[in-house]
Amino acid sequence: MSLCPAKCIRIAALAAAAIVLGTQIAVAQEPSQWLNTPASRVEALAVLQTLNANLLSNASATFTLDRWCAAHKLAPEGSKIVAQRVGGQGKPADEHIRDLLTVGPGELIAYRRVRLVCGDRVLSEADNWYVPAKLTAEMNQALNTSDIAFGRAVQALNFTRTNLSAKLLWSPLSEGWDMDGLTAHETSSLGLPAFLLEHRAVLKLPDGTPFSALVESYTDKVLDFPVPRLLSQ
């Protein structure tokens, strides 16, 4: 399912309405437990759409996740996103990746698979194909030898981001809910799959030259914070 800013606004409005309904429900719950109720499911979708909009409107997923982690207290104060490198899963650049990066068959394309972590939570997993010749020697050294996230390593390039696709891999609401209504469920926890969002994008230098192609999969840990409180007026 593709996501768009207009739908994000609509979902946010529905979430506000759900909060009014949700004030009628008093349930004891764990701080990070999303409940399987109409109000909680609409809230979960609103939060997920908010993250999606933030990612789509910023060049760097790294810095967006820095802010998300801090705002939702997913790690100790001052924590920053670091990249846990995943070895043994090399994916040579195919013709599609080379076309995205506008490089010929003989030019070197490096590959880096990482888990982006804030504190002890893995917020996303990413495949990154990039052109080392477009980076500085210091940037390449940092990417090859450290846990620095890609966006932080290449920040000095003042890059832009072209989003190719954004998919909602899971929705807490069933297809057609906006016409058929929301089904009430018993008060239990809302089961989340391992991955919630997938983004595909290309990073470009200020002159428009592409240098990195990304596939980013965002995990259920982006919602691993206390459920929004239902406040009475």
PDB file of C-alpha atoms in Angstrom:
ATOM      1  CA  MET A   1       0.000   0.000   0.000  1.00  0.00           C
ATOM      2  CA  SER A   2       1.415   3.396  -0.955  1.00  0.00           C
ATOM      3  CA  LEU A   3       1.341   6.250   1.525  1.00  0.00           C
ATOM      4  CA  CYS A   4       0.704   9.939   0.845  1.00  0.00           C
ATOM      5  CA  PRO A   5       0.651  13.194   2.863  1.00  0.00           C
ATOM      6  CA  ALA A   6      -3.102  13.688   2.268  1.00  0.00           C
ATOM      7  CA  LYS A   7      -3.874  10.319   3.798  1.00  0.00           C
ATOM      8  CA  CYS A   8      -1.571  11.114   6.717  1.00  0.00           C
ATOM      9  CA  ILE A   9      -3.664  14.210   7.467  1.00  0.00           C
ATOM     10  CA  ARG A  10      -6.867  12.201   7.240  1.00  0.00           C
ATOM     11  CA  ILE A  11      -5.545   9.494   9.539  1.00  0.00           C
ATOM     12  CA  ALA A  12      -4.418  12.118  12.060  1.00  0.00           C
ATOM     13  CA  ALA A  13      -7.931  13.593  12.072  1.00  0.00           C
ATOM     14  CA  LEU A  14      -9.441  10.150  12.592  1.00  0.00           C
ATOM     15  CA  ALA A  15      -7.026   9.528  15.439  1.00  0.00           C
ATOM     16  CA  ALA A  16      -8.285  12.650  17.171  1.00  0.00           C
ATOM     17  CA  ALA A  17     -11.851  11.373  16.848  1.00  0.00           C
ATOM     18  CA  ALA A  18     -10.765   7.966  18.130  1.00  0.00           C
ATOM     19  CA  ILE A  19      -9.302   9.565  21.231  1.00  0.00           C
ATOM     20  CA  VAL A  20     -12.719  10.985  22.072  1.00  0.00           C
ATOM     21  CA  LEU A  21     -14.241   7.524  21.716  1.00  0.00           C
ATOM     22  CA  GLY A  22     -11.354   5.965  23.577  1.00  0.00           C
ATOM     23  CA  THR A  23     -11.941   8.027  26.700  1.00  0.00           C
ATOM     24  CA  GLN A  24     -14.888   5.755  27.348  1.00  0.00           C
ATOM     25  CA  ILE A  25     -12.552   2.757  27.621  1.00  0.00           C
ATOM     26  CA  ALA A  26     -10.599   2.289  30.844  1.00  0.00           C
ATOM     27  CA  VAL A  27      -8.155  -0.580  30.592  1.00  0.00           C
ATOM     28  CA  ALA A  28      -5.022  -1.443  32.578  1.00  0.00           C
ATOM     29  CA  GLN A  29      -2.110  -2.013  30.208  1.00  0.00           C
ATOM     30  CA  GLU A  30       1.643  -2.192  29.992  1.00  0.00           C
ATOM     31  CA  PRO A  31       3.268   1.145  28.964  1.00  0.00           C
ATOM     32  CA  SER A  32       4.343  -0.030  25.486  1.00  0.00           C
ATOM     33  CA  GLN A  33       1.361  -2.285  24.754  1.00  0.00           C
ATOM     34  CA  TRP A  34      -0.888  -1.277  21.874  1.00  0.00           C
ATOM     35  CA  LEU A  35      -4.367  -2.625  22.452  1.00  0.00           C
ATOM     36  CA  ASN A  36      -6.576  -4.385  19.930  1.00  0.00           C
ATOM     37  CA  THR A  37      -9.333  -1.768  20.142  1.00  0.00           C
ATOM     38  CA  PRO A  38     -10.634   0.563  17.403  1.00  0.00           C
ATOM     39  CA  ALA A  39      -9.215   3.636  19.140  1.00  0.00           C
ATOM     40  CA  SER A  40      -5.776   2.100  19.683  1.00  0.00           C
ATOM     41  CA  ARG A  41      -5.578   0.760  16.131  1.00  0.00           C
ATOM     42  CA  VAL A  42      -6.394   4.164  14.637  1.00  0.00           C
ATOM     43  CA  GLU A  43      -3.792   5.737  16.931  1.00  0.00           C
ATOM     44  CA  ALA A  44      -1.162   3.211  15.807  1.00  0.00           C
ATOM     45  CA  LEU A  45      -1.852   3.979  12.161  1.00  0.00           C
ATOM     46  CA  ALA A  46      -1.702   7.722  12.810  1.00  0.00           C
ATOM     47  CA  VAL A  47       1.703   7.377  14.502  1.00  0.00           C
ATOM     48  CA  LEU A  48       2.992   5.167  11.690  1.00  0.00           C
ATOM     49  CA  GLN A  49       1.810   7.671   9.076  1.00  0.00           C
ATOM     50  CA  THR A  50       3.507  10.459  11.025  1.00  0.00           C
ATOM     51  CA  LEU A  51       6.835   8.627  10.923  1.00  0.00           C
ATOM     52  CA  ASN A  52       6.348   7.930   7.233  1.00  0.00           C
ATOM     53  CA  ALA A  53       5.706  11.618   6.495  1.00  0.00           C
ATOM     54  CA  ASN A  54       8.796  12.613   8.493  1.00  0.00           C
ATOM     55  CA  LEU A  55      10.962  10.172   6.543  1.00  0.00           C
ATOM     56  CA  LEU A  56       9.596  11.276   3.176  1.00  0.00           C
ATOM     57  CA  SER A  57      10.156  14.966   3.911  1.00  0.00           C
ATOM     58  CA  ASN A  58      13.793  14.708   5.040  1.00  0.00           C
ATOM     59  CA  ALA A  59      16.938  13.806   3.102  1.00  0.00           C
ATOM     60  CA  SER A  60      18.464  11.658   5.841  1.00  0.00           C
ATOM     61  CA  ALA A  61      16.715   8.710   7.469  1.00  0.00           C
ATOM     62  CA  THR A  62      19.530   8.689  10.044  1.00  0.00           C
ATOM     63  CA  PHE A  63      18.728  12.140  11.396  1.00  0.00           C
ATOM     64  CA  THR A  64      14.978  11.518  11.190  1.00  0.00           C
ATOM     65  CA  LEU A  65      15.412   8.411  13.345  1.00  0.00           C
ATOM     66  CA  ASP A  66      17.671  10.370  15.729  1.00  0.00           C
ATOM     67  CA  ARG A  67      14.778  12.757  16.325  1.00  0.00           C
ATOM     68  CA  TRP A  68      12.156   9.992  16.493  1.00  0.00           C
ATOM     69  CA  CYS A  69      14.202   8.049  19.034  1.00  0.00           C
ATOM     70  CA  ALA A  70      14.687  11.119  21.218  1.00  0.00           C
ATOM     71  CA  ALA A  71      11.082  12.341  21.004  1.00  0.00           C
ATOM     72  CA  HIS A  72       9.685   8.924  21.955  1.00  0.00           C
ATOM     73  CA  LYS A  73      12.349   8.151  24.570  1.00  0.00           C
ATOM     74  CA  LEU A  74      13.366   4.876  22.942  1.00  0.00           C
ATOM     75  CA  ALA A  75      16.897   5.103  24.381  1.00  0.00           C
ATOM     76  CA  PRO A  76      18.768   7.015  27.093  1.00  0.00           C
ATOM     77  CA  GLU A  77      18.941  10.759  26.552  1.00  0.00           C
ATOM     78  CA  GLY A  78      21.624  11.779  24.062  1.00  0.00           C
ATOM     79  CA  SER A  79      21.614   8.439  22.211  1.00  0.00           C
ATOM     80  CA  LYS A  80      22.234   8.581  18.464  1.00  0.00           C
ATOM     81  CA  ILE A  81      21.587   6.135  15.671  1.00  0.00           C
ATOM     82  CA  VAL A  82      24.463   3.742  15.025  1.00  0.00           C
ATOM     83  CA  ALA A  83      24.780   1.166  12.271  1.00  0.00           C
ATOM     84  CA  GLN A  84      25.308  -2.475  13.157  1.00  0.00           C
ATOM     85  CA  ARG A  85      26.907  -3.942  10.068  1.00  0.00           C
ATOM     86  CA  VAL A  86      25.440  -7.238   8.869  1.00  0.00           C
ATOM     87  CA  GLY A  87      28.049  -9.453   7.248  1.00  0.00           C
ATOM     88  CA  GLY A  88      27.722 -12.447   4.974  1.00  0.00           C
ATOM     89  CA  GLN A  89      24.779 -11.038   3.010  1.00  0.00           C
ATOM     90  CA  GLY A  90      26.457  -9.379   0.055  1.00  0.00           C
ATOM     91  CA  LYS A  91      24.150  -8.289  -2.773  1.00  0.00           C
ATOM     92  CA  PRO A  92      26.044  -7.303  -5.921  1.00  0.00           C
ATOM     93  CA  ALA A  93      24.495  -4.370  -7.757  1.00  0.00           C
ATOM     94  CA  ASP A  94      22.235  -5.587 -10.526  1.00  0.00           C
ATOM     95  CA  GLU A  95      21.355  -3.735 -13.711  1.00  0.00           C
ATOM     96  CA  HIS A  96      18.512  -1.876 -12.004  1.00  0.00           C
ATOM     97  CA  ILE A  97      20.803  -0.526  -9.262  1.00  0.00           C
ATOM     98  CA  ARG A  98      23.412   0.503 -11.842  1.00  0.00           C
ATOM     99  CA  ASP A  99      20.737   2.325 -13.803  1.00  0.00           C
ATOM    100  CA  LEU A 100      19.613   4.160 -10.662  1.00  0.00           C
ATOM    101  CA  LEU A 101      23.202   5.187  -9.951  1.00  0.00           C
ATOM    102  CA  THR A 102      23.949   5.919 -13.630  1.00  0.00           C
ATOM    103  CA  VAL A 103      27.173   3.921 -13.632  1.00  0.00           C
ATOM    104  CA  GLY A 104      28.487   1.470 -16.179  1.00  0.00           C
ATOM    105  CA  PRO A 105      29.241  -2.233 -15.646  1.00  0.00           C
ATOM    106  CA  GLY A 106      32.924  -1.573 -14.917  1.00  0.00           C
ATOM    107  CA  GLU A 107      32.531   1.021 -12.166  1.00  0.00           C
ATOM    108  CA  LEU A 108      32.840  -0.058  -8.535  1.00  0.00           C
ATOM    109  CA  ILE A 109      29.676  -0.068  -6.432  1.00  0.00           C
ATOM    110  CA  ALA A 110      30.062  -0.873  -2.745  1.00  0.00           C
ATOM    111  CA  TYR A 111      27.383  -2.592  -0.694  1.00  0.00           C
ATOM    112  CA  ARG A 112      26.600  -2.163   2.986  1.00  0.00           C
ATOM    113  CA  ARG A 113      23.800  -3.843   4.940  1.00  0.00           C
ATOM    114  CA  VAL A 114      23.134  -2.470   8.398  1.00  0.00           C
ATOM    115  CA  ARG A 115      20.707  -2.434  11.274  1.00  0.00           C
ATOM    116  CA  LEU A 116      20.088   1.112  12.479  1.00  0.00           C
ATOM    117  CA  VAL A 117      19.988   0.995  16.260  1.00  0.00           C
ATOM    118  CA  CYS A 118      19.083   3.515  18.923  1.00  0.00           C
ATOM    119  CA  GLY A 119      19.944   2.248  22.377  1.00  0.00           C
ATOM    120  CA  ASP A 120      18.997  -1.431  22.332  1.00  0.00           C
ATOM    121  CA  ARG A 121      16.244  -1.094  19.723  1.00  0.00           C
ATOM    122  CA  VAL A 122      16.722  -1.908  16.028  1.00  0.00           C
ATOM    123  CA  LEU A 123      14.584   0.693  14.256  1.00  0.00           C
ATOM    124  CA  SER A 124      15.359  -0.296  10.674  1.00  0.00           C
ATOM    125  CA  GLU A 125      17.363  -2.578   8.438  1.00  0.00           C
ATOM    126  CA  ALA A 126      18.824  -1.145   5.263  1.00  0.00           C
ATOM    127  CA  ASP A 127      20.485  -2.264   2.060  1.00  0.00           C
ATOM    128  CA  ASN A 128      22.749   0.431   0.644  1.00  0.00           C
ATOM    129  CA  TRP A 129      24.564   0.395  -2.679  1.00  0.00           C
ATOM    130  CA  TYR A 130      26.863   3.395  -3.108  1.00  0.00           C
ATOM    131  CA  VAL A 131      29.575   4.681  -5.419  1.00  0.00           C
ATOM    132  CA  PRO A 132      32.832   5.071  -3.450  1.00  0.00           C
ATOM    133  CA  ALA A 133      34.294   7.337  -6.130  1.00  0.00           C
ATOM    134  CA  LYS A 134      31.634   9.948  -5.284  1.00  0.00           C
ATOM    135  CA  LEU A 135      32.681  10.056  -1.601  1.00  0.00           C
ATOM    136  CA  THR A 136      35.798  11.398   0.062  1.00  0.00           C
ATOM    137  CA  ALA A 137      38.551   9.055   1.271  1.00  0.00           C
ATOM    138  CA  GLU A 138      37.623   9.878   4.865  1.00  0.00           C
ATOM    139  CA  MET A 139      33.982   8.960   4.258  1.00  0.00           C
ATOM    140  CA  ASN A 140      34.904   5.646   2.696  1.00  0.00           C
ATOM    141  CA  GLN A 141      37.263   4.880   5.554  1.00  0.00           C
ATOM    142  CA  ALA A 142      34.562   5.587   8.130  1.00  0.00           C
ATOM    143  CA  LEU A 143      32.008   3.442   6.306  1.00  0.00           C
ATOM    144  CA  ASN A 144      34.443   0.552   5.975  1.00  0.00           C
ATOM    145  CA  THR A 145      35.766   0.531   9.525  1.00  0.00           C
ATOM    146  CA  SER A 146      33.146   1.934  11.914  1.00  0.00           C
ATOM    147  CA  ASP A 147      29.525   1.719  13.019  1.00  0.00           C
ATOM    148  CA  ILE A 148      28.685   5.184  11.725  1.00  0.00           C
ATOM    149  CA  ALA A 149      25.334   5.465   9.957  1.00  0.00           C
ATOM    150  CA  PHE A 150      25.558   6.291   6.259  1.00  0.00           C
ATOM    151  CA  GLY A 151      23.660   9.586   6.491  1.00  0.00           C
ATOM    152  CA  ARG A 152      25.970  10.831   9.227  1.00  0.00           C
ATOM    153  CA  ALA A 153      29.092   9.728   7.356  1.00  0.00           C
ATOM    154  CA  VAL A 154      28.187  11.589   4.164  1.00  0.00           C
ATOM    155  CA  GLN A 155      26.477  14.586   5.765  1.00  0.00           C
ATOM    156  CA  ALA A 156      29.104  16.997   4.395  1.00  0.00           C
ATOM    157  CA  LEU A 157      27.992  16.175   0.840  1.00  0.00           C
ATOM    158  CA  ASN A 158      24.817  18.195   1.463  1.00  0.00           C
ATOM    159  CA  PHE A 159      22.876  15.500  -0.353  1.00  0.00           C
ATOM    160  CA  THR A 160      19.245  15.357  -1.391  1.00  0.00           C
ATOM    161  CA  ARG A 161      16.902  12.390  -1.435  1.00  0.00           C
ATOM    162  CA  THR A 162      14.625  11.186  -4.212  1.00  0.00           C
ATOM    163  CA  ASN A 163      11.985   8.820  -2.863  1.00  0.00           C
ATOM    164  CA  LEU A 164      11.112   6.015  -5.254  1.00  0.00           C
ATOM    165  CA  SER A 165       8.456   4.228  -3.200  1.00  0.00           C
ATOM    166  CA  ALA A 166       6.951   4.040   0.274  1.00  0.00           C
ATOM    167  CA  LYS A 167       4.979   0.969   1.267  1.00  0.00           C
ATOM    168  CA  LEU A 168       2.935   0.266   4.344  1.00  0.00           C
ATOM    169  CA  LEU A 169       3.827  -3.375   5.026  1.00  0.00           C
ATOM    170  CA  TRP A 170       1.187  -3.701   7.724  1.00  0.00           C
ATOM    171  CA  SER A 171      -1.929  -1.799   8.673  1.00  0.00           C
ATOM    172  CA  PRO A 172      -3.750  -2.050  12.006  1.00  0.00           C
ATOM    173  CA  LEU A 173      -6.967  -1.379  10.079  1.00  0.00           C
ATOM    174  CA  SER A 174      -8.499  -3.786   7.590  1.00  0.00           C
ATOM    175  CA  GLU A 175      -8.990  -2.984   3.930  1.00  0.00           C
ATOM    176  CA  GLY A 176     -12.192  -1.011   3.413  1.00  0.00           C
ATOM    177  CA  TRP A 177     -12.470   0.071   7.046  1.00  0.00           C
ATOM    178  CA  ASP A 178     -13.292   3.643   5.995  1.00  0.00           C
ATOM    179  CA  MET A 179     -16.467   2.438   4.261  1.00  0.00           C
ATOM    180  CA  ASP A 180     -17.391  -0.652   6.263  1.00  0.00           C
ATOM    181  CA  GLY A 181     -16.565   0.653   9.726  1.00  0.00           C
ATOM    182  CA  LEU A 182     -14.253  -0.579  12.467  1.00  0.00           C
ATOM    183  CA  THR A 183     -14.770  -3.963  14.096  1.00  0.00           C
ATOM    184  CA  ALA A 184     -14.585  -3.995  17.885  1.00  0.00           C
ATOM    185  CA  HIS A 185     -12.206  -6.580  19.345  1.00  0.00           C
ATOM    186  CA  GLU A 186     -11.702  -7.888  22.813  1.00  0.00           C
ATOM    187  CA  THR A 187      -9.217  -5.972  24.908  1.00  0.00           C
ATOM    188  CA  SER A 188      -5.965  -7.735  24.097  1.00  0.00           C
ATOM    189  CA  SER A 189      -2.602  -6.631  22.782  1.00  0.00           C
ATOM    190  CA  LEU A 190      -2.297  -5.612  19.153  1.00  0.00           C
ATOM    191  CA  GLY A 191       0.164  -7.969  17.473  1.00  0.00           C
ATOM    192  CA  LEU A 192       2.775  -6.179  15.372  1.00  0.00           C
ATOM    193  CA  PRO A 193       4.773  -7.871  12.603  1.00  0.00           C
ATOM    194  CA  ALA A 194       8.556  -7.498  12.471  1.00  0.00           C
ATOM    195  CA  PHE A 195       8.494  -4.850   9.710  1.00  0.00           C
ATOM    196  CA  LEU A 196       5.993  -2.025   9.252  1.00  0.00           C
ATOM    197  CA  LEU A 197       7.302   0.259   6.480  1.00  0.00           C
ATOM    198  CA  GLU A 198       9.537  -0.068   3.418  1.00  0.00           C
ATOM    199  CA  HIS A 199      11.142   2.860   1.614  1.00  0.00           C
ATOM    200  CA  ARG A 200      13.199   2.870  -1.567  1.00  0.00           C
ATOM    201  CA  ALA A 201      15.205   5.961  -2.405  1.00  0.00           C
ATOM    202  CA  VAL A 202      18.222   7.421  -4.190  1.00  0.00           C
ATOM    203  CA  LEU A 203      20.596   9.946  -2.615  1.00  0.00           C
ATOM    204  CA  LYS A 204      22.044  12.626  -4.871  1.00  0.00           C
ATOM    205  CA  LEU A 205      24.779  15.228  -4.792  1.00  0.00           C
ATOM    206  CA  PRO A 206      23.734  18.897  -5.048  1.00  0.00           C
ATOM    207  CA  ASP A 207      24.287  18.776  -8.824  1.00  0.00           C
ATOM    208  CA  GLY A 208      21.831  15.881  -9.141  1.00  0.00           C
ATOM    209  CA  THR A 209      24.399  13.085  -9.485  1.00  0.00           C
ATOM    210  CA  PRO A 210      23.131   9.918  -7.752  1.00  0.00           C
ATOM    211  CA  PHE A 211      25.591   8.181  -5.434  1.00  0.00           C
ATOM    212  CA  SER A 212      23.526   5.847  -3.230  1.00  0.00           C
ATOM    213  CA  ALA A 213      20.514   3.560  -3.695  1.00  0.00           C
ATOM    214  CA  LEU A 214      18.660   2.439  -0.573  1.00  0.00           C
ATOM    215  CA  VAL A 215      16.069  -0.069   0.533  1.00  0.00           C
ATOM    216  CA  GLU A 216      14.997   0.658   4.122  1.00  0.00           C
ATOM    217  CA  SER A 217      12.735  -1.601   6.188  1.00  0.00           C
ATOM    218  CA  TYR A 218      11.395  -0.082   9.421  1.00  0.00           C
ATOM    219  CA  THR A 219      10.709  -2.423  12.315  1.00  0.00           C
ATOM    220  CA  ASP A 220       7.988  -2.695  14.936  1.00  0.00           C
ATOM    221  CA  LYS A 221      10.401  -1.079  17.417  1.00  0.00           C
ATOM    222  CA  VAL A 222       9.543   2.355  16.003  1.00  0.00           C
ATOM    223  CA  LEU A 223       6.265   1.928  17.941  1.00  0.00           C
ATOM    224  CA  ASP A 224       7.913   0.587  21.079  1.00  0.00           C
ATOM    225  CA  PHE A 225       6.963   3.471  23.354  1.00  0.00           C
ATOM    226  CA  PRO A 226       4.087   4.173  25.782  1.00  0.00           C
ATOM    227  CA  VAL A 227       0.742   4.213  24.019  1.00  0.00           C
ATOM    228  CA  PRO A 228      -0.720   7.738  23.656  1.00  0.00           C
ATOM    229  CA  ARG A 229      -2.817   8.547  26.700  1.00  0.00           C
ATOM    230  CA  LEU A 230      -6.544   9.078  26.203  1.00  0.00           C
ATOM    231  CA  LEU A 231      -7.188  12.392  27.891  1.00  0.00           C
ATOM    232  CA  SER A 232     -10.599  13.634  28.934  1.00  0.00           C
ATOM    233  CA  GLN A 233     -11.356  17.288  28.430  1.00  0.00           C
TER     234      GLN A 233
END
